[in-house]
Amino acid sequence: MAVPNAQHAIVRFGELTLKGLNRRVFVQQLRTNILRRLTAAPKAKVIVKYDHALVFLNGEPEHVVIDALTDTFGISSFSMVYPCVPELESVCEMAVQLLSGEEPCTFKVDTRRKDKTLAFTSVDWDKAVGGAVLRQTSHKVDIHDPQITVRIEVDARTAYLSVKVYPGLGGMPVGSIGKALVLLSGGIDSPVAAYLAMKRGLEIEAVHFASPPYTSPQAVRKVYDLAIQLSRYQPHLIVHTIPVTDLQLELYAKANPSYAVILLRRHMIRLATRLAKQRSAQALITGESLGQVASQSMESMSVIQAVTELPVLRPVVAFDKLDIIAIAKKIDTYRISIEPYADCCTLFSVVNPITRPRLNDVLAEEVKIDYEPMLEACLAGMETQTPVTQTADYL
Ligand code: ATP
Ligand code: MG
């Protein structure tokens, strides 16, 4: 007998059970997000209860549901639940089948009778099902600290079995906290920052600054591919691309080159702030990490941040590069980020950047160009896309 398709998944909430009055909002957002991830399984239904949700497959493929739940923030864990006739022989057979697919491990059986008039005790079934699994698989019993618990819930009509507990991503449902605009550069750090922001419940849109023809079309394509990778956690991630070439050339021609990166960053934050307002985003997110490069000293960060009244969130600010890389590998953005397409800051890479800028000096450099019309021109050249098809395979 082949293992049947699961009937439903039981989805356990993470931190969201702690959120008091906002619980309802969080739980409804989670339901919406699960459904958004299940467009490939249109017959699936989601029902939310107080501290868990049930996803009914209605014949949709199990792996589609498992993938969707694996990538949805706000879930602490989930299990697939398999129904069978409530007779000992069938339940034993099903338990053996479900456990046969697992690596050798320790297990116990935990039976609950929902109907107390059933003519057996739960301990009877624990022993009988456990005995069958012991005889027919290489798993060992450990009732105190088992790696797998075979849960059986039985009433007069059906027995429900579940075996494996799939870990969820934790965090909060995307969109339950608000919306933010992430400055997505194509490097390693900003996709990780975007992921961590989504994990805390922020819905995101991305903005990328490009300098064509100094930056190649592939550099933008790479940012799209990163967005597609991130859209596992938030389907249909929107990317705005703003060309900043003219602004950059003007800065390069007129300002002290040591200040060019700081000035460009201030303009990026100005542009992002205006875009955030258009898009109803309440914060900016960057991949800045303290001390990583010259523009990420305390002084640089405060001079850059001074041009916006929006909060600038920096989810990786205190992370070591190796920790950021570990997350980038886990979420599979690393292989895309290390593609060698130059981004717009490379135009300035020849000069010695100032590491401890003072605001007055920066302002003195900044007024050397008439930047306001240039910022408007940058925004006018913006392109907005929702990338869906990854191009390169980044092997
Ligand atoms: P990353 O790996 O994210 O590119 P980085 O270590 O290269 O970061 P910087 O180049 O100093 O750091 O950039 C700091 C942050 O500024 C980036 O994480 C990103 O949020 C933002 N940023 C830099 N360049 C761009 C760009 N061309 N488009 C959008 N955002 C950018
Ligand atoms: Mg960068």
CSV table of C-alpha atoms and ligand atoms in Angstrom, one decimal:
chain,number,residue,atom,x,y,z
A,1,MET,CA,0.0,0.0,0.0
A,2,ALA,CA,1.5,3.3,-1.1
A,3,VAL,CA,1.5,6.2,1.5
A,4,PRO,CA,-1.7,8.1,0.7
A,5,ASN,CA,-1.8,11.9,0.2
A,6,ALA,CA,-2.1,13.8,3.5
A,7,GLN,CA,-5.6,15.0,4.1
A,8,HIS,CA,-4.5,18.2,5.9
A,9,ALA,CA,-1.6,19.9,7.6
A,10,ILE,CA,-1.7,21.2,11.1
A,11,VAL,CA,0.1,24.5,11.3
A,12,ARG,CA,1.4,25.7,14.6
A,13,PHE,CA,1.9,29.5,15.1
A,14,GLY,CA,5.2,30.9,16.3
A,15,GLU,CA,5.5,34.0,18.3
A,16,LEU,CA,2.2,35.2,17.1
A,17,THR,CA,0.4,33.5,19.9
A,18,LEU,CA,2.0,36.0,22.2
A,19,LYS,CA,0.6,39.1,20.5
A,20,GLY,CA,-2.5,39.7,22.6
A,21,LEU,CA,-4.9,42.1,20.9
A,22,ASN,CA,-3.3,42.0,17.5
A,23,ARG,CA,-3.5,38.3,17.3
A,24,ARG,CA,-6.5,38.3,15.0
A,25,VAL,CA,-4.7,40.6,12.5
A,26,PHE,CA,-1.6,38.4,12.6
A,27,VAL,CA,-3.6,35.2,12.2
A,28,GLN,CA,-5.6,36.6,9.3
A,29,GLN,CA,-2.5,37.9,7.6
A,30,LEU,CA,-0.9,34.4,8.0
A,31,ARG,CA,-3.9,32.8,6.4
A,32,THR,CA,-3.7,35.3,3.4
A,33,ASN,CA,0.0,34.6,3.0
A,34,ILE,CA,-0.4,30.8,3.1
A,35,LEU,CA,-3.1,31.1,0.4
A,36,ARG,CA,-0.9,33.4,-1.7
A,37,ARG,CA,1.8,30.8,-1.6
A,38,LEU,CA,-0.7,28.1,-2.6
A,39,THR,CA,-1.8,29.5,-6.1
A,40,ALA,CA,-0.4,26.3,-7.6
A,41,ALA,CA,-2.8,24.4,-5.4
A,42,PRO,CA,-6.1,26.2,-5.9
A,43,LYS,CA,-8.3,23.6,-4.2
A,44,ALA,CA,-6.5,23.8,-0.9
A,45,LYS,CA,-8.3,25.6,1.9
A,46,VAL,CA,-7.0,27.2,5.1
A,47,ILE,CA,-9.0,27.3,8.3
A,48,VAL,CA,-7.6,29.3,11.3
A,49,LYS,CA,-8.3,28.2,14.9
A,50,TYR,CA,-7.1,29.8,18.1
A,51,ASP,CA,-3.5,28.6,18.2
A,52,HIS,CA,-3.2,26.7,15.0
A,53,ALA,CA,-4.4,26.5,11.4
A,54,LEU,CA,-5.5,23.6,9.3
A,55,VAL,CA,-4.7,23.5,5.6
A,56,PHE,CA,-6.9,21.0,3.8
A,57,LEU,CA,-5.3,19.7,0.6
A,58,ASN,CA,-8.5,18.6,-1.1
A,59,GLY,CA,-6.4,16.4,-3.4
A,60,GLU,CA,-3.7,18.9,-4.2
A,61,PRO,CA,-0.1,17.6,-4.2
A,62,GLU,CA,1.4,17.3,-0.7
A,63,HIS,CA,4.8,18.6,-1.8
A,64,VAL,CA,3.3,21.9,-3.0
A,65,VAL,CA,1.7,22.5,0.4
A,66,ILE,CA,4.9,21.4,2.3
A,67,ASP,CA,7.0,23.9,0.2
A,68,ALA,CA,4.5,26.7,0.8
A,69,LEU,CA,4.4,26.2,4.5
A,70,THR,CA,8.2,25.8,4.7
A,71,ASP,CA,8.6,29.3,3.2
A,72,THR,CA,5.9,31.2,5.2
A,73,PHE,CA,6.9,33.4,8.1
A,74,GLY,CA,4.9,33.1,11.3
A,75,ILE,CA,4.8,29.3,11.4
A,76,SER,CA,6.8,27.6,14.2
A,77,SER,CA,6.2,24.1,12.8
A,78,PHE,CA,3.7,22.0,10.9
A,79,SER,CA,2.8,18.3,10.4
A,80,MET,CA,1.0,16.5,7.7
A,81,VAL,CA,-2.0,14.5,8.9
A,82,TYR,CA,-3.0,11.2,7.2
A,83,PRO,CA,-6.5,9.7,7.8
A,84,CYS,CA,-7.3,6.0,7.9
A,85,VAL,CA,-10.0,3.6,9.1
A,86,PRO,CA,-10.0,3.4,12.9
A,87,GLU,CA,-9.0,-0.2,13.1
A,88,LEU,CA,-5.8,-1.4,14.7
A,89,GLU,CA,-4.6,-3.3,11.7
A,90,SER,CA,-5.0,-0.4,9.3
A,91,VAL,CA,-3.4,2.1,11.8
A,92,CYS,CA,-0.4,-0.2,12.3
A,93,GLU,CA,0.1,-0.5,8.5
A,94,MET,CA,-0.2,3.2,8.0
A,95,ALA,CA,2.3,4.0,10.9
A,96,VAL,CA,4.8,1.5,9.4
A,97,GLN,CA,4.5,3.1,6.0
A,98,LEU,CA,4.9,6.6,7.3
A,99,LEU,CA,8.0,5.7,9.3
A,100,SER,CA,9.6,3.6,6.6
A,101,GLY,CA,10.5,6.8,4.7
A,102,GLU,CA,12.5,8.2,7.7
A,103,GLU,CA,16.2,7.6,8.5
A,104,PRO,CA,16.6,5.2,11.4
A,105,CYS,CA,15.7,7.0,14.6
A,106,THR,CA,14.0,6.7,18.0
A,107,PHE,CA,10.2,7.0,18.3
A,108,LYS,CA,7.2,6.6,20.5
A,109,VAL,CA,3.5,6.3,19.9
A,110,ASP,CA,1.1,8.7,21.4
A,111,THR,CA,-2.6,7.8,21.0
A,112,ARG,CA,-5.5,10.0,21.9
A,113,ARG,CA,-9.1,8.7,21.9
A,114,LYS,CA,-11.4,11.5,21.1
A,115,ASP,CA,-14.3,9.1,21.7
A,116,LYS,CA,-14.0,7.5,25.1
A,117,THR,CA,-16.5,4.8,24.3
A,118,LEU,CA,-14.0,3.1,21.9
A,119,ALA,CA,-13.4,-0.5,23.0
A,120,PHE,CA,-9.7,-0.1,23.7
A,121,THR,CA,-7.4,2.2,25.7
A,122,SER,CA,-4.9,4.5,24.2
A,123,VAL,CA,-2.1,2.5,25.9
A,124,ASP,CA,-3.3,-0.6,24.1
A,125,TRP,CA,-2.8,1.1,20.8
A,126,ASP,CA,0.5,2.7,21.8
A,127,LYS,CA,1.9,-0.7,22.5
A,128,ALA,CA,0.4,-2.4,19.5
A,129,VAL,CA,1.4,0.2,17.0
A,130,GLY,CA,4.8,0.6,18.6
A,131,GLY,CA,5.3,-3.2,18.3
A,132,ALA,CA,4.4,-3.2,14.7
A,133,VAL,CA,6.8,-0.4,13.9
A,134,LEU,CA,9.6,-2.1,15.9
A,135,ARG,CA,9.1,-5.4,14.0
A,136,GLN,CA,8.9,-3.9,10.5
A,137,THR,CA,11.4,-1.0,10.5
A,138,SER,CA,14.8,-0.4,12.0
A,139,HIS,CA,13.6,2.4,14.4
A,140,LYS,CA,14.0,2.0,18.1
A,141,VAL,CA,11.6,3.0,20.9
A,142,ASP,CA,12.5,5.8,23.3
A,143,ILE,CA,9.5,7.0,25.3
A,144,HIS,CA,11.3,9.7,27.2
A,145,ASP,CA,13.1,11.6,24.4
A,146,PRO,CA,12.0,10.3,21.0
A,147,GLN,CA,13.2,11.8,17.8
A,148,ILE,CA,9.8,11.2,16.2
A,149,THR,CA,6.4,10.9,17.9
A,150,VAL,CA,3.7,9.0,16.0
A,151,ARG,CA,0.6,10.9,17.0
A,152,ILE,CA,-2.7,9.1,16.6
A,153,GLU,CA,-6.1,10.8,17.2
A,154,VAL,CA,-9.0,8.4,16.9
A,155,ASP,CA,-12.7,8.6,17.0
A,156,ALA,CA,-15.4,6.2,15.9
A,157,ARG,CA,-15.1,7.2,12.2
A,158,THR,CA,-11.5,8.0,11.5
A,159,ALA,CA,-8.0,7.7,12.9
A,160,TYR,CA,-5.6,10.5,12.1
A,161,LEU,CA,-1.9,9.9,12.0
A,162,SER,CA,1.0,12.3,11.9
A,163,VAL,CA,4.7,11.5,12.2
A,164,LYS,CA,7.1,14.2,11.1
A,165,VAL,CA,7.2,17.7,12.5
A,166,TYR,CA,8.5,20.1,9.8
A,167,PRO,CA,10.3,23.1,11.2
A,168,GLY,CA,8.7,26.5,10.2
A,169,LEU,CA,10.7,29.7,9.6
A,170,GLY,CA,9.3,31.4,12.8
A,171,GLY,CA,9.0,35.2,12.7
A,172,MET,CA,5.8,37.1,12.0
A,173,PRO,CA,3.6,37.0,8.9
A,174,VAL,CA,4.8,39.3,6.1
A,175,GLY,CA,2.7,42.4,6.1
A,176,SER,CA,1.5,42.1,9.7
A,177,ILE,CA,3.8,44.9,10.9
A,178,GLY,CA,3.8,47.3,8.0
A,179,LYS,CA,5.6,48.0,4.8
A,180,ALA,CA,9.2,49.1,4.0
A,181,LEU,CA,11.4,49.8,1.0
A,182,VAL,CA,14.6,47.9,0.9
A,183,LEU,CA,17.6,49.3,-0.9
A,184,LEU,CA,18.7,46.2,-2.9
A,185,SER,CA,22.2,46.5,-4.3
A,186,GLY,CA,23.0,43.1,-5.8
A,187,GLY,CA,25.6,42.5,-3.1
A,188,ILE,CA,25.5,39.9,-0.4
A,189,ASP,CA,24.2,42.0,2.5
A,190,SER,CA,21.0,43.7,1.3
A,191,PRO,CA,19.1,40.5,0.3
A,192,VAL,CA,19.9,39.1,3.8
A,193,ALA,CA,18.6,42.4,5.3
A,194,ALA,CA,15.5,42.1,3.2
A,195,TYR,CA,14.9,38.5,4.4
A,196,LEU,CA,15.3,39.4,8.0
A,197,ALA,CA,13.0,42.4,7.7
A,198,MET,CA,10.3,40.2,6.1
A,199,LYS,CA,10.9,37.7,8.9
A,200,ARG,CA,9.9,40.5,11.4
A,201,GLY,CA,6.6,40.9,9.5
A,202,LEU,CA,7.4,43.7,7.1
A,203,GLU,CA,6.1,43.6,3.6
A,204,ILE,CA,8.8,44.9,1.3
A,205,GLU,CA,9.3,46.5,-2.1
A,206,ALA,CA,12.9,46.9,-3.4
A,207,VAL,CA,14.7,49.9,-5.0
A,208,HIS,CA,17.8,49.5,-7.0
A,209,PHE,CA,20.1,52.3,-8.2
A,210,ALA,CA,21.7,51.7,-11.6
A,211,SER,CA,24.3,53.7,-13.6
A,212,PRO,CA,23.9,52.6,-17.2
A,213,PRO,CA,26.0,52.3,-19.3
A,214,TYR,CA,28.7,52.1,-16.6
A,215,THR,CA,26.7,49.3,-15.0
A,216,SER,CA,25.5,46.5,-17.3
A,217,PRO,CA,22.0,45.3,-17.9
A,218,GLN,CA,23.1,42.1,-16.2
A,219,ALA,CA,23.6,44.0,-12.9
A,220,VAL,CA,19.9,44.9,-13.0
A,221,ARG,CA,19.0,41.4,-14.1
A,222,LYS,CA,21.0,40.1,-11.1
A,223,VAL,CA,18.9,42.3,-8.8
A,224,TYR,CA,15.7,40.9,-10.4
A,225,ASP,CA,17.0,37.4,-9.8
A,226,LEU,CA,17.6,38.2,-6.2
A,227,ALA,CA,14.1,39.6,-5.9
A,228,ILE,CA,12.7,36.3,-7.4
A,229,GLN,CA,14.7,34.4,-4.8
A,230,LEU,CA,13.2,36.6,-2.1
A,231,SER,CA,9.7,36.2,-3.4
A,232,ARG,CA,9.6,32.7,-2.0
A,233,TYR,CA,8.8,34.6,1.3
A,234,GLN,CA,6.6,37.3,-0.3
A,235,PRO,CA,5.2,36.5,-3.7
A,236,HIS,CA,5.3,39.2,-6.4
A,237,LEU,CA,8.1,41.3,-5.0
A,238,ILE,CA,8.2,44.7,-6.8
A,239,VAL,CA,11.5,46.1,-7.9
A,240,HIS,CA,12.0,49.8,-8.8
A,241,THR,CA,15.1,50.6,-10.7
A,242,ILE,CA,16.3,54.2,-10.6
A,243,PRO,CA,19.0,55.4,-13.0
A,244,VAL,CA,21.5,57.7,-11.2
A,245,THR,CA,24.2,58.0,-13.9
A,246,ASP,CA,23.9,61.7,-14.6
A,247,LEU,CA,23.8,62.5,-10.9
A,248,GLN,CA,26.8,60.4,-10.3
A,249,LEU,CA,28.9,61.9,-13.2
A,250,GLU,CA,28.0,65.4,-11.9
A,251,LEU,CA,29.2,64.5,-8.4
A,252,TYR,CA,32.3,63.0,-9.8
A,253,ALA,CA,33.1,66.1,-11.8
A,254,LYS,CA,32.3,68.7,-9.2
A,255,ALA,CA,32.6,67.4,-5.6
A,256,ASN,CA,35.7,66.3,-3.8
A,257,PRO,CA,36.0,62.6,-4.8
A,258,SER,CA,36.6,61.5,-1.2
A,259,TYR,CA,33.1,62.5,-0.5
A,260,ALA,CA,31.5,61.0,-3.6
A,261,VAL,CA,30.3,57.8,-2.0
A,262,ILE,CA,28.8,59.6,1.0
A,263,LEU,CA,27.1,62.1,-1.3
A,264,LEU,CA,25.7,59.4,-3.5
A,265,ARG,CA,24.4,57.5,-0.5
A,266,ARG,CA,22.6,60.7,0.8
A,267,HIS,CA,21.0,61.1,-2.6
A,268,MET,CA,20.0,57.4,-2.7
A,269,ILE,CA,18.3,57.8,0.7
A,270,ARG,CA,16.6,61.0,-0.6
A,271,LEU,CA,15.3,59.2,-3.6
A,272,ALA,CA,14.3,56.2,-1.6
A,273,THR,CA,12.4,58.4,0.8
A,274,ARG,CA,10.4,60.0,-1.9
A,275,LEU,CA,9.6,56.6,-3.5
A,276,ALA,CA,8.7,55.2,0.0
A,277,LYS,CA,6.1,57.9,0.4
A,278,GLN,CA,4.6,57.2,-3.0
A,279,ARG,CA,4.4,53.5,-2.2
A,280,SER,CA,3.1,54.0,1.4
A,281,ALA,CA,6.2,52.4,2.9
A,282,GLN,CA,7.0,53.5,6.5
A,283,ALA,CA,10.7,52.7,6.7
A,284,LEU,CA,13.9,52.1,4.6
A,285,ILE,CA,16.0,49.0,5.0
A,286,THR,CA,19.6,48.7,4.1
A,287,GLY,CA,22.3,46.0,4.2
A,288,GLU,CA,24.7,48.2,6.1
A,289,SER,CA,26.9,46.5,8.7
A,290,LEU,CA,28.8,48.6,11.2
A,291,GLY,CA,32.5,49.2,10.2
A,292,GLN,CA,32.3,46.9,7.1
A,293,VAL,CA,33.4,49.6,4.6
A,294,ALA,CA,34.2,53.4,4.8
A,295,SER,CA,30.6,54.4,4.3
A,296,GLN,CA,29.5,52.3,7.2
A,297,SER,CA,31.3,54.0,10.0
A,298,MET,CA,29.2,55.5,12.7
A,299,GLU,CA,29.9,59.0,11.4
A,300,SER,CA,29.1,58.0,7.8
A,301,MET,CA,25.8,56.3,8.8
A,302,SER,CA,24.6,59.3,10.7
A,303,VAL,CA,25.5,61.7,7.9
A,304,ILE,CA,23.7,59.5,5.4
A,305,GLN,CA,20.7,59.0,7.6
A,306,ALA,CA,20.4,62.8,8.3
A,307,VAL,CA,18.6,63.3,4.9
A,308,THR,CA,15.5,61.3,5.8
A,309,GLU,CA,12.8,61.4,8.5
A,310,LEU,CA,12.0,57.8,7.9
A,311,PRO,CA,13.5,55.2,10.1
A,312,VAL,CA,16.4,53.5,8.4
A,313,LEU,CA,16.4,49.9,9.5
A,314,ARG,CA,19.6,47.9,9.3
A,315,PRO,CA,18.9,44.3,10.1
A,316,VAL,CA,22.5,43.1,9.7
A,317,VAL,CA,24.1,46.1,11.4
A,318,ALA,CA,25.9,44.0,14.1
A,319,PHE,CA,26.5,40.9,12.0
A,320,ASP,CA,29.9,39.7,11.0
A,321,LYS,CA,30.3,39.1,7.3
A,322,LEU,CA,30.6,35.4,7.8
A,323,ASP,CA,27.2,35.4,9.7
A,324,ILE,CA,25.6,37.3,6.8
A,325,ILE,CA,27.1,34.9,4.3
A,326,ALA,CA,25.8,31.9,6.2
A,327,ILE,CA,22.2,33.4,6.0
A,328,ALA,CA,22.8,34.3,2.3
A,329,LYS,CA,23.7,30.6,1.6
A,330,LYS,CA,20.7,29.4,3.6
A,331,ILE,CA,18.3,31.5,1.6
A,332,ASP,CA,20.1,30.8,-1.6
A,333,THR,CA,20.9,34.4,-2.6
A,334,TYR,CA,24.7,34.0,-2.1
A,335,ARG,CA,25.3,32.3,-5.5
A,336,ILE,CA,23.5,35.2,-7.2
A,337,SER,CA,25.1,37.9,-5.1
A,338,ILE,CA,28.7,36.8,-5.9
A,339,GLU,CA,28.1,37.2,-9.7
A,340,PRO,CA,30.7,39.8,-10.7
A,341,TYR,CA,28.6,42.5,-12.2
A,342,ALA,CA,29.7,45.9,-11.0
A,343,ASP,CA,27.2,48.1,-9.3
A,344,CYS,CA,27.0,51.9,-9.4
A,345,CYS,CA,29.5,52.5,-6.6
A,346,THR,CA,32.3,51.0,-8.6
A,347,LEU,CA,32.4,54.3,-10.6
A,348,PHE,CA,34.0,55.8,-7.5
A,349,SER,CA,36.1,52.9,-6.3
A,350,VAL,CA,39.4,54.5,-7.3
A,351,VAL,CA,39.4,57.3,-4.7
A,352,ASN,CA,40.2,57.3,-1.0
A,353,PRO,CA,36.8,57.6,0.6
A,354,ILE,CA,36.5,59.7,3.8
A,355,THR,CA,35.7,57.5,6.8
A,356,ARG,CA,34.7,60.0,9.4
A,357,PRO,CA,32.8,62.7,7.6
A,358,ARG,CA,31.5,65.8,9.4
A,359,LEU,CA,28.1,67.0,8.4
A,360,ASN,CA,29.3,70.6,7.7
A,361,ASP,CA,32.0,69.4,5.3
A,362,VAL,CA,29.5,67.1,3.6
A,363,LEU,CA,27.0,69.9,3.1
A,364,ALA,CA,29.7,72.1,1.7
A,365,GLU,CA,30.5,69.5,-0.9
A,366,GLU,CA,26.8,68.7,-1.6
A,367,VAL,CA,25.9,72.3,-2.6
A,368,LYS,CA,28.5,72.2,-5.4
A,369,ILE,CA,25.9,70.7,-7.6
A,370,ASP,CA,22.3,71.7,-8.2
A,371,TYR,CA,21.0,68.3,-7.2
A,372,GLU,CA,17.2,68.9,-6.8
A,373,PRO,CA,16.4,68.8,-10.6
A,374,MET,CA,18.7,65.9,-11.0
A,375,LEU,CA,16.8,63.9,-8.3
A,376,GLU,CA,13.6,64.7,-10.1
A,377,ALA,CA,15.1,63.4,-13.4
A,378,CYS,CA,16.3,60.2,-11.6
A,379,LEU,CA,12.8,59.6,-10.4
A,380,ALA,CA,11.3,60.3,-13.8
A,381,GLY,CA,13.6,57.6,-15.3
A,382,MET,CA,12.4,55.0,-12.8
A,383,GLU,CA,11.3,51.6,-14.1
A,384,THR,CA,9.1,49.3,-12.0
A,385,GLN,CA,8.9,45.5,-12.5
A,386,THR,CA,7.7,42.4,-10.7
A,387,PRO,CA,10.3,39.9,-12.0
A,388,VAL,CA,9.1,36.3,-12.2
A,389,THR,CA,11.4,34.3,-14.4
A,390,GLN,CA,15.0,33.7,-13.2
A,391,THR,CA,17.4,34.0,-16.2
A,392,ALA,CA,20.8,32.8,-15.1
A,393,ASP,CA,21.4,29.5,-13.4
A,394,TYR,CA,24.5,30.7,-11.5
A,395,LEU,CA,26.1,27.3,-11.3
B,1,ATP,P1,25.6,44.9,-0.2
B,1,ATP,O1,26.3,43.6,-0.1
B,1,ATP,O2,24.2,44.8,0.3
B,1,ATP,O3,25.8,45.5,-1.5
B,1,ATP,P2,27.8,46.3,0.8
B,1,ATP,O4,28.5,45.7,1.9
B,1,ATP,O5,28.3,46.2,-0.6
B,1,ATP,O6,26.3,45.8,0.8
B,1,ATP,P3,27.6,49.1,0.4
B,1,ATP,O7,27.9,48.9,-1.0
B,1,ATP,O8,28.3,50.1,1.2
B,1,ATP,O9,27.7,47.8,1.2
B,1,ATP,O10,26.1,49.4,0.5
B,1,ATP,C1,25.4,49.6,1.8
B,1,ATP,C2,23.9,49.5,1.5
B,1,ATP,O11,23.5,50.5,0.7
B,1,ATP,C3,23.6,48.2,0.8
B,1,ATP,O12,23.4,47.1,1.6
B,1,ATP,C4,22.2,48.6,0.1
B,1,ATP,O13,21.2,48.5,1.1
B,1,ATP,C5,22.5,50.1,-0.2
B,1,ATP,N1,23.0,50.2,-1.6
B,1,ATP,C6,24.2,50.3,-2.0
B,1,ATP,N2,24.3,50.4,-3.3
B,1,ATP,C7,23.1,50.3,-3.8
B,1,ATP,C8,22.4,50.3,-5.1
B,1,ATP,N3,23.2,50.4,-6.2
B,1,ATP,N4,21.1,50.1,-5.2
B,1,ATP,C9,20.4,50.0,-4.0
B,1,ATP,N5,20.9,50.0,-2.8
B,1,ATP,C10,22.2,50.2,-2.7
B,2,MG,MG,27.3,46.9,-2.3
